[in-house]
JSON list of C-alpha atoms in Angstrom, two decimals:
[
{"chain": "I", "resi": 1, "resn": "UNK", "atom": "CA", "xyz": [129.67, 103.34, 116.63]},
{"chain": "I", "resi": 2, "resn": "UNK", "atom": "CA", "xyz": [128.48, 106.63, 114.86]},
{"chain": "I", "resi": 3, "resn": "UNK", "atom": "CA", "xyz": [124.65, 105.94, 115.47]},
{"chain": "I", "resi": 4, "resn": "UNK", "atom": "CA", "xyz": [123.09, 107.61, 118.61]},
{"chain": "I", "resi": 5, "resn": "UNK", "atom": "CA", "xyz": [119.18, 107.52, 119.88]},
{"chain": "I", "resi": 6, "resn": "UNK", "atom": "CA", "xyz": [118.25, 110.57, 120.91]},
{"chain": "I", "resi": 7, "resn": "UNK", "atom": "CA", "xyz": [114.96, 110.76, 122.99]},
{"chain": "I", "resi": 8, "resn": "UNK", "atom": "CA", "xyz": [113.28, 114.43, 123.05]},
{"chain": "I", "resi": 9, "resn": "UNK", "atom": "CA", "xyz": [110.20, 115.11, 125.99]},
{"chain": "I", "resi": 10, "resn": "UNK", "atom": "CA", "xyz": [108.55, 111.78, 127.03]},
{"chain": "I", "resi": 11, "resn": "UNK", "atom": "CA", "xyz": [108.04, 113.35, 129.91]},
{"chain": "I", "resi": 12, "resn": "UNK", "atom": "CA", "xyz": [105.51, 112.85, 132.69]},
{"chain": "I", "resi": 13, "resn": "UNK", "atom": "CA", "xyz": [103.32, 116.33, 131.19]},
{"chain": "I", "resi": 14, "resn": "UNK", "atom": "CA", "xyz": [102.29, 114.84, 128.34]},
{"chain": "I", "resi": 15, "resn": "UNK", "atom": "CA", "xyz": [100.13, 111.81, 129.82]},
{"chain": "I", "resi": 16, "resn": "UNK", "atom": "CA", "xyz": [96.25, 112.09, 130.08]},
{"chain": "I", "resi": 17, "resn": "UNK", "atom": "CA", "xyz": [97.19, 112.95, 133.99]},
{"chain": "I", "resi": 18, "resn": "UNK", "atom": "CA", "xyz": [99.86, 116.02, 133.04]},
{"chain": "I", "resi": 19, "resn": "UNK", "atom": "CA", "xyz": [99.06, 119.43, 131.94]},
{"chain": "I", "resi": 20, "resn": "UNK", "atom": "CA", "xyz": [99.42, 118.62, 128.51]},
{"chain": "I", "resi": 21, "resn": "UNK", "atom": "CA", "xyz": [98.23, 115.86, 127.41]},
{"chain": "I", "resi": 22, "resn": "UNK", "atom": "CA", "xyz": [98.92, 114.09, 123.80]},
{"chain": "I", "resi": 23, "resn": "UNK", "atom": "CA", "xyz": [97.32, 112.07, 121.36]},
{"chain": "I", "resi": 24, "resn": "UNK", "atom": "CA", "xyz": [98.54, 108.85, 121.10]},
{"chain": "I", "resi": 25, "resn": "UNK", "atom": "CA", "xyz": [101.20, 109.67, 123.85]},
{"chain": "I", "resi": 26, "resn": "UNK", "atom": "CA", "xyz": [100.64, 106.20, 125.43]},
{"chain": "I", "resi": 27, "resn": "UNK", "atom": "CA", "xyz": [101.78, 104.54, 121.96]},
{"chain": "I", "resi": 28, "resn": "UNK", "atom": "CA", "xyz": [104.64, 106.23, 121.59]},
{"chain": "I", "resi": 29, "resn": "UNK", "atom": "CA", "xyz": [106.07, 105.96, 124.57]},
{"chain": "I", "resi": 30, "resn": "UNK", "atom": "CA", "xyz": [105.54, 101.79, 124.41]},
{"chain": "I", "resi": 31, "resn": "UNK", "atom": "CA", "xyz": [107.30, 102.30, 120.81]},
{"chain": "I", "resi": 32, "resn": "UNK", "atom": "CA", "xyz": [110.43, 104.52, 121.93]},
{"chain": "I", "resi": 33, "resn": "UNK", "atom": "CA", "xyz": [111.17, 102.03, 125.04]},
{"chain": "I", "resi": 34, "resn": "UNK", "atom": "CA", "xyz": [110.78, 99.00, 122.32]},
{"chain": "I", "resi": 35, "resn": "UNK", "atom": "CA", "xyz": [113.79, 101.22, 120.37]},
{"chain": "I", "resi": 36, "resn": "UNK", "atom": "CA", "xyz": [115.70, 101.99, 123.57]},
{"chain": "I", "resi": 37, "resn": "UNK", "atom": "CA", "xyz": [115.58, 98.44, 124.78]},
{"chain": "I", "resi": 38, "resn": "UNK", "atom": "CA", "xyz": [117.14, 97.29, 121.29]},
{"chain": "I", "resi": 39, "resn": "UNK", "atom": "CA", "xyz": [119.39, 100.22, 121.45]},
{"chain": "I", "resi": 40, "resn": "UNK", "atom": "CA", "xyz": [120.66, 99.40, 124.81]},
{"chain": "I", "resi": 41, "resn": "UNK", "atom": "CA", "xyz": [121.10, 95.37, 123.65]},
{"chain": "I", "resi": 42, "resn": "UNK", "atom": "CA", "xyz": [123.29, 96.85, 120.04]},
{"chain": "I", "resi": 43, "resn": "UNK", "atom": "CA", "xyz": [125.53, 99.07, 122.42]},
{"chain": "I", "resi": 44, "resn": "UNK", "atom": "CA", "xyz": [123.78, 102.24, 120.51]},
{"chain": "I", "resi": 45, "resn": "UNK", "atom": "CA", "xyz": [124.28, 105.63, 122.77]},
{"chain": "I", "resi": 46, "resn": "UNK", "atom": "CA", "xyz": [121.17, 106.65, 123.92]},
{"chain": "I", "resi": 47, "resn": "UNK", "atom": "CA", "xyz": [120.87, 110.21, 124.84]},
{"chain": "I", "resi": 48, "resn": "UNK", "atom": "CA", "xyz": [117.72, 111.50, 126.71]},
{"chain": "I", "resi": 49, "resn": "UNK", "atom": "CA", "xyz": [116.46, 115.32, 126.52]},
{"chain": "I", "resi": 50, "resn": "UNK", "atom": "CA", "xyz": [114.39, 116.61, 129.15]},
{"chain": "I", "resi": 51, "resn": "UNK", "atom": "CA", "xyz": [112.36, 120.45, 128.92]},
{"chain": "I", "resi": 52, "resn": "UNK", "atom": "CA", "xyz": [112.36, 121.89, 132.22]},
{"chain": "I", "resi": 53, "resn": "UNK", "atom": "CA", "xyz": [110.78, 125.43, 133.08]},
{"chain": "I", "resi": 54, "resn": "UNK", "atom": "CA", "xyz": [111.51, 128.20, 135.82]},
{"chain": "I", "resi": 55, "resn": "UNK", "atom": "CA", "xyz": [109.89, 126.55, 139.41]},
{"chain": "I", "resi": 56, "resn": "UNK", "atom": "CA", "xyz": [106.69, 127.26, 139.80]},
{"chain": "I", "resi": 57, "resn": "UNK", "atom": "CA", "xyz": [105.36, 127.42, 135.81]},
{"chain": "I", "resi": 58, "resn": "UNK", "atom": "CA", "xyz": [102.41, 125.65, 134.85]},
{"chain": "I", "resi": 59, "resn": "UNK", "atom": "CA", "xyz": [104.37, 123.08, 132.54]},
{"chain": "I", "resi": 60, "resn": "UNK", "atom": "CA", "xyz": [107.24, 121.17, 132.70]},
{"chain": "I", "resi": 61, "resn": "UNK", "atom": "CA", "xyz": [107.70, 122.99, 136.44]},
{"chain": "I", "resi": 62, "resn": "UNK", "atom": "CA", "xyz": [111.59, 122.57, 137.36]},
{"chain": "I", "resi": 63, "resn": "UNK", "atom": "CA", "xyz": [111.69, 119.09, 140.18]},
{"chain": "I", "resi": 64, "resn": "UNK", "atom": "CA", "xyz": [107.36, 118.89, 139.28]},
{"chain": "I", "resi": 65, "resn": "UNK", "atom": "CA", "xyz": [106.22, 115.18, 138.26]},
{"chain": "I", "resi": 66, "resn": "UNK", "atom": "CA", "xyz": [105.53, 116.82, 135.33]},
{"chain": "I", "resi": 67, "resn": "UNK", "atom": "CA", "xyz": [109.31, 117.60, 134.05]},
{"chain": "I", "resi": 68, "resn": "UNK", "atom": "CA", "xyz": [110.24, 113.85, 134.97]},
{"chain": "I", "resi": 69, "resn": "UNK", "atom": "CA", "xyz": [111.02, 111.72, 132.56]},
{"chain": "I", "resi": 70, "resn": "UNK", "atom": "CA", "xyz": [108.32, 108.67, 132.26]},
{"chain": "I", "resi": 71, "resn": "UNK", "atom": "CA", "xyz": [109.65, 105.94, 133.53]},
{"chain": "I", "resi": 72, "resn": "UNK", "atom": "CA", "xyz": [109.53, 103.13, 131.52]},
{"chain": "I", "resi": 73, "resn": "UNK", "atom": "CA", "xyz": [111.69, 105.46, 128.86]},
{"chain": "I", "resi": 74, "resn": "UNK", "atom": "CA", "xyz": [114.16, 106.72, 131.80]},
{"chain": "I", "resi": 75, "resn": "UNK", "atom": "CA", "xyz": [117.68, 107.26, 131.40]},
{"chain": "I", "resi": 76, "resn": "UNK", "atom": "CA", "xyz": [120.17, 103.91, 132.53]},
{"chain": "I", "resi": 77, "resn": "UNK", "atom": "CA", "xyz": [123.42, 104.20, 133.58]},
{"chain": "I", "resi": 78, "resn": "UNK", "atom": "CA", "xyz": [125.37, 106.42, 132.36]},
{"chain": "I", "resi": 79, "resn": "UNK", "atom": "CA", "xyz": [123.24, 107.65, 129.52]},
{"chain": "I", "resi": 80, "resn": "UNK", "atom": "CA", "xyz": [123.43, 111.31, 129.40]},
{"chain": "I", "resi": 81, "resn": "UNK", "atom": "CA", "xyz": [120.88, 113.71, 130.34]},
{"chain": "I", "resi": 82, "resn": "UNK", "atom": "CA", "xyz": [120.25, 117.21, 128.60]},
{"chain": "I", "resi": 83, "resn": "UNK", "atom": "CA", "xyz": [118.21, 119.68, 130.29]},
{"chain": "I", "resi": 84, "resn": "UNK", "atom": "CA", "xyz": [117.21, 122.10, 127.84]},
{"chain": "I", "resi": 85, "resn": "UNK", "atom": "CA", "xyz": [115.25, 125.43, 128.38]},
{"chain": "I", "resi": 86, "resn": "UNK", "atom": "CA", "xyz": [114.22, 125.85, 124.65]},
{"chain": "I", "resi": 87, "resn": "UNK", "atom": "CA", "xyz": [111.89, 124.29, 121.96]},
{"chain": "I", "resi": 88, "resn": "UNK", "atom": "CA", "xyz": [114.96, 123.30, 120.16]},
{"chain": "I", "resi": 89, "resn": "UNK", "atom": "CA", "xyz": [117.30, 120.41, 122.12]},
{"chain": "I", "resi": 90, "resn": "UNK", "atom": "CA", "xyz": [120.65, 121.92, 120.45]},
{"chain": "I", "resi": 91, "resn": "UNK", "atom": "CA", "xyz": [119.74, 125.54, 121.54]},
{"chain": "I", "resi": 92, "resn": "UNK", "atom": "CA", "xyz": [121.75, 126.47, 124.55]},
{"chain": "I", "resi": 93, "resn": "UNK", "atom": "CA", "xyz": [122.63, 122.91, 125.58]},
{"chain": "I", "resi": 94, "resn": "UNK", "atom": "CA", "xyz": [125.45, 120.16, 125.38]},
{"chain": "I", "resi": 95, "resn": "UNK", "atom": "CA", "xyz": [123.75, 118.03, 123.37]},
{"chain": "I", "resi": 96, "resn": "UNK", "atom": "CA", "xyz": [125.51, 118.35, 120.64]},
{"chain": "I", "resi": 97, "resn": "UNK", "atom": "CA", "xyz": [128.75, 118.61, 122.25]},
{"chain": "I", "resi": 98, "resn": "UNK", "atom": "CA", "xyz": [127.85, 114.95, 123.94]},
{"chain": "I", "resi": 99, "resn": "UNK", "atom": "CA", "xyz": [126.77, 114.12, 120.38]},
{"chain": "I", "resi": 100, "resn": "UNK", "atom": "CA", "xyz": [130.29, 114.77, 119.20]},
{"chain": "I", "resi": 101, "resn": "UNK", "atom": "CA", "xyz": [132.13, 113.51, 121.85]},
{"chain": "I", "resi": 102, "resn": "UNK", "atom": "CA", "xyz": [130.56, 109.84, 121.53]},
{"chain": "I", "resi": 103, "resn": "UNK", "atom": "CA", "xyz": [131.72, 110.49, 117.67]},
{"chain": "I", "resi": 104, "resn": "UNK", "atom": "CA", "xyz": [127.71, 110.38, 116.64]},
{"chain": "I", "resi": 105, "resn": "UNK", "atom": "CA", "xyz": [127.27, 111.00, 112.95]},
{"chain": "I", "resi": 106, "resn": "UNK", "atom": "CA", "xyz": [123.95, 109.75, 112.57]},
{"chain": "I", "resi": 107, "resn": "UNK", "atom": "CA", "xyz": [120.67, 110.04, 115.13]},
{"chain": "I", "resi": 108, "resn": "UNK", "atom": "CA", "xyz": [117.36, 108.32, 115.17]},
{"chain": "I", "resi": 109, "resn": "UNK", "atom": "CA", "xyz": [115.02, 110.83, 116.73]},
{"chain": "I", "resi": 110, "resn": "UNK", "atom": "CA", "xyz": [112.01, 109.69, 118.81]},
{"chain": "I", "resi": 111, "resn": "UNK", "atom": "CA", "xyz": [109.78, 112.06, 121.39]},
{"chain": "I", "resi": 112, "resn": "UNK", "atom": "CA", "xyz": [107.54, 114.53, 121.53]},
{"chain": "I", "resi": 113, "resn": "UNK", "atom": "CA", "xyz": [106.00, 116.61, 120.47]},
{"chain": "I", "resi": 114, "resn": "UNK", "atom": "CA", "xyz": [105.97, 115.90, 116.52]},
{"chain": "I", "resi": 115, "resn": "UNK", "atom": "CA", "xyz": [105.13, 119.95, 115.65]},
{"chain": "I", "resi": 116, "resn": "UNK", "atom": "CA", "xyz": [107.25, 121.46, 118.32]},
{"chain": "I", "resi": 117, "resn": "UNK", "atom": "CA", "xyz": [110.41, 119.76, 119.74]},
{"chain": "I", "resi": 118, "resn": "UNK", "atom": "CA", "xyz": [111.17, 117.05, 116.86]},
{"chain": "I", "resi": 119, "resn": "UNK", "atom": "CA", "xyz": [110.37, 119.98, 114.56]},
{"chain": "I", "resi": 120, "resn": "UNK", "atom": "CA", "xyz": [113.47, 121.72, 115.74]},
{"chain": "I", "resi": 121, "resn": "UNK", "atom": "CA", "xyz": [115.40, 119.14, 116.82]},
{"chain": "I", "resi": 122, "resn": "UNK", "atom": "CA", "xyz": [115.62, 117.57, 113.69]},
{"chain": "I", "resi": 123, "resn": "UNK", "atom": "CA", "xyz": [115.63, 119.95, 111.32]},
{"chain": "I", "resi": 124, "resn": "UNK", "atom": "CA", "xyz": [118.90, 121.69, 113.46]},
{"chain": "I", "resi": 125, "resn": "UNK", "atom": "CA", "xyz": [120.49, 118.09, 113.91]},
{"chain": "I", "resi": 126, "resn": "UNK", "atom": "CA", "xyz": [120.37, 118.03, 109.79]},
{"chain": "I", "resi": 127, "resn": "UNK", "atom": "CA", "xyz": [121.62, 121.35, 109.64]},
{"chain": "I", "resi": 128, "resn": "UNK", "atom": "CA", "xyz": [124.27, 120.36, 111.52]},
{"chain": "I", "resi": 129, "resn": "UNK", "atom": "CA", "xyz": [125.41, 117.42, 109.46]},
{"chain": "I", "resi": 130, "resn": "UNK", "atom": "CA", "xyz": [123.89, 114.50, 110.94]},
{"chain": "I", "resi": 131, "resn": "UNK", "atom": "CA", "xyz": [122.57, 112.17, 109.21]},
{"chain": "I", "resi": 132, "resn": "UNK", "atom": "CA", "xyz": [118.43, 112.07, 110.93]},
{"chain": "I", "resi": 133, "resn": "UNK", "atom": "CA", "xyz": [116.08, 109.11, 110.87]},
{"chain": "I", "resi": 134, "resn": "UNK", "atom": "CA", "xyz": [112.41, 109.82, 112.64]},
{"chain": "I", "resi": 135, "resn": "UNK", "atom": "CA", "xyz": [110.60, 106.81, 113.95]},
{"chain": "I", "resi": 136, "resn": "UNK", "atom": "CA", "xyz": [107.32, 108.65, 113.37]},
{"chain": "I", "resi": 137, "resn": "UNK", "atom": "CA", "xyz": [105.10, 105.84, 115.74]},
{"chain": "I", "resi": 138, "resn": "UNK", "atom": "CA", "xyz": [107.21, 106.80, 118.19]},
{"chain": "I", "resi": 139, "resn": "UNK", "atom": "CA", "xyz": [106.59, 110.58, 118.44]},
{"chain": "I", "resi": 140, "resn": "UNK", "atom": "CA", "xyz": [103.36, 112.65, 119.96]},
{"chain": "I", "resi": 141, "resn": "UNK", "atom": "CA", "xyz": [101.66, 115.45, 119.23]},
{"chain": "I", "resi": 142, "resn": "UNK", "atom": "CA", "xyz": [98.45, 117.48, 119.64]},
{"chain": "I", "resi": 143, "resn": "UNK", "atom": "CA", "xyz": [95.14, 118.75, 118.35]},
{"chain": "I", "resi": 144, "resn": "UNK", "atom": "CA", "xyz": [96.10, 122.45, 117.27]},
{"chain": "I", "resi": 145, "resn": "UNK", "atom": "CA", "xyz": [94.64, 125.43, 116.26]},
{"chain": "I", "resi": 146, "resn": "UNK", "atom": "CA", "xyz": [95.06, 128.22, 113.60]},
{"chain": "I", "resi": 147, "resn": "UNK", "atom": "CA", "xyz": [92.65, 131.53, 112.58]},
{"chain": "I", "resi": 148, "resn": "UNK", "atom": "CA", "xyz": [89.95, 129.62, 114.02]},
{"chain": "I", "resi": 149, "resn": "UNK", "atom": "CA", "xyz": [90.50, 126.32, 112.70]},
{"chain": "I", "resi": 150, "resn": "UNK", "atom": "CA", "xyz": [91.44, 123.34, 114.64]},
{"chain": "I", "resi": 151, "resn": "UNK", "atom": "CA", "xyz": [93.73, 120.61, 113.22]},
{"chain": "I", "resi": 152, "resn": "UNK", "atom": "CA", "xyz": [93.73, 117.43, 114.35]},
{"chain": "I", "resi": 153, "resn": "UNK", "atom": "CA", "xyz": [96.95, 116.12, 115.71]},
{"chain": "I", "resi": 154, "resn": "UNK", "atom": "CA", "xyz": [97.22, 113.22, 113.33]},
{"chain": "I", "resi": 155, "resn": "UNK", "atom": "CA", "xyz": [96.73, 115.94, 110.59]},
{"chain": "I", "resi": 156, "resn": "UNK", "atom": "CA", "xyz": [99.74, 117.88, 112.22]},
{"chain": "I", "resi": 157, "resn": "UNK", "atom": "CA", "xyz": [102.10, 114.58, 112.69]},
{"chain": "I", "resi": 158, "resn": "UNK", "atom": "CA", "xyz": [101.59, 113.34, 109.38]},
{"chain": "I", "resi": 159, "resn": "UNK", "atom": "CA", "xyz": [102.11, 117.23, 107.82]},
{"chain": "I", "resi": 160, "resn": "UNK", "atom": "CA", "xyz": [105.58, 116.99, 110.08]},
{"chain": "I", "resi": 161, "resn": "UNK", "atom": "CA", "xyz": [106.51, 114.01, 109.16]},
{"chain": "I", "resi": 162, "resn": "UNK", "atom": "CA", "xyz": [105.88, 114.25, 105.57]},
{"chain": "I", "resi": 163, "resn": "UNK", "atom": "CA", "xyz": [108.19, 117.74, 105.75]},
{"chain": "I", "resi": 164, "resn": "UNK", "atom": "CA", "xyz": [111.00, 115.98, 107.09]},
{"chain": "I", "resi": 165, "resn": "UNK", "atom": "CA", "xyz": [110.05, 113.10, 104.35]},
{"chain": "I", "resi": 166, "resn": "UNK", "atom": "CA", "xyz": [109.95, 115.26, 101.66]},
{"chain": "I", "resi": 167, "resn": "UNK", "atom": "CA", "xyz": [113.88, 116.83, 102.07]},
{"chain": "I", "resi": 168, "resn": "UNK", "atom": "CA", "xyz": [115.21, 116.10, 105.79]},
{"chain": "I", "resi": 169, "resn": "UNK", "atom": "CA", "xyz": [115.01, 112.95, 107.33]},
{"chain": "I", "resi": 170, "resn": "UNK", "atom": "CA", "xyz": [113.91, 109.55, 106.99]},
{"chain": "I", "resi": 171, "resn": "UNK", "atom": "CA", "xyz": [111.08, 108.78, 107.98]},
{"chain": "I", "resi": 172, "resn": "UNK", "atom": "CA", "xyz": [110.16, 105.01, 109.27]},
{"chain": "I", "resi": 173, "resn": "UNK", "atom": "CA", "xyz": [108.06, 103.42, 111.45]},
{"chain": "I", "resi": 174, "resn": "UNK", "atom": "CA", "xyz": [109.41, 101.46, 114.84]},
{"chain": "I", "resi": 175, "resn": "UNK", "atom": "CA", "xyz": [108.76, 97.85, 113.58]},
{"chain": "I", "resi": 176, "resn": "UNK", "atom": "CA", "xyz": [110.46, 99.10, 110.07]},
{"chain": "I", "resi": 177, "resn": "UNK", "atom": "CA", "xyz": [113.22, 100.47, 111.83]},
{"chain": "I", "resi": 178, "resn": "UNK", "atom": "CA", "xyz": [113.50, 97.53, 114.35]},
{"chain": "I", "resi": 179, "resn": "UNK", "atom": "CA", "xyz": [113.51, 94.86, 111.14]},
{"chain": "I", "resi": 180, "resn": "UNK", "atom": "CA", "xyz": [116.52, 96.66, 109.28]}
]
C-alpha cells in the first residue's frame, strides 16, 4: 500500500470551547472520523499531526486540554503521532521519515486550519513529490482579516481549495473519496 492518510491538528483548541474556535469544525471532524474509519478498515496507514506550543502559551500549550487531539479522531494502536511546533507539518518533524518508512507516495489530507497548516503541509508534500488529495469538507478554518477587510471562513476555505485544485492537489469531498 503506498497511500496514507494525514490528519492535521484536529485538536480541542479548535472546538467552540477552545481558544481558537473554527467555523464548521464539528462537521469537518465528523467527516474526518468517517475517513479515518474507512482507512483503518482498508489497511491504509493513518498519520496524526498535533501542534504543540511551549507550556504557558495561550494556544496549544504542551500538556493542555486544548493541545489534545479530539477524541473522535484520536490515534489508535501504533498510529504515529507527529508533534510539530511550526505551521508546516514537515518542518523539523519526523513526518517525511514516517511516510517514507511506510512506503507512502500518495497522501490524503484532512484537518485544520485550511489557510495555515493544511496549506503549508499540502504545498510541502507536493514539492517533496507526494501525490496529494485534500478532502475539503474534512478541513476547517476561520474568518480572517487583512487591511481592514474581514474575509469569511467559507471564502478563505474556497480560495485555498481552488488554489490547491488549480496547481497542487486533487480536491474532493469525503463522499466522493469514500465512494471511489
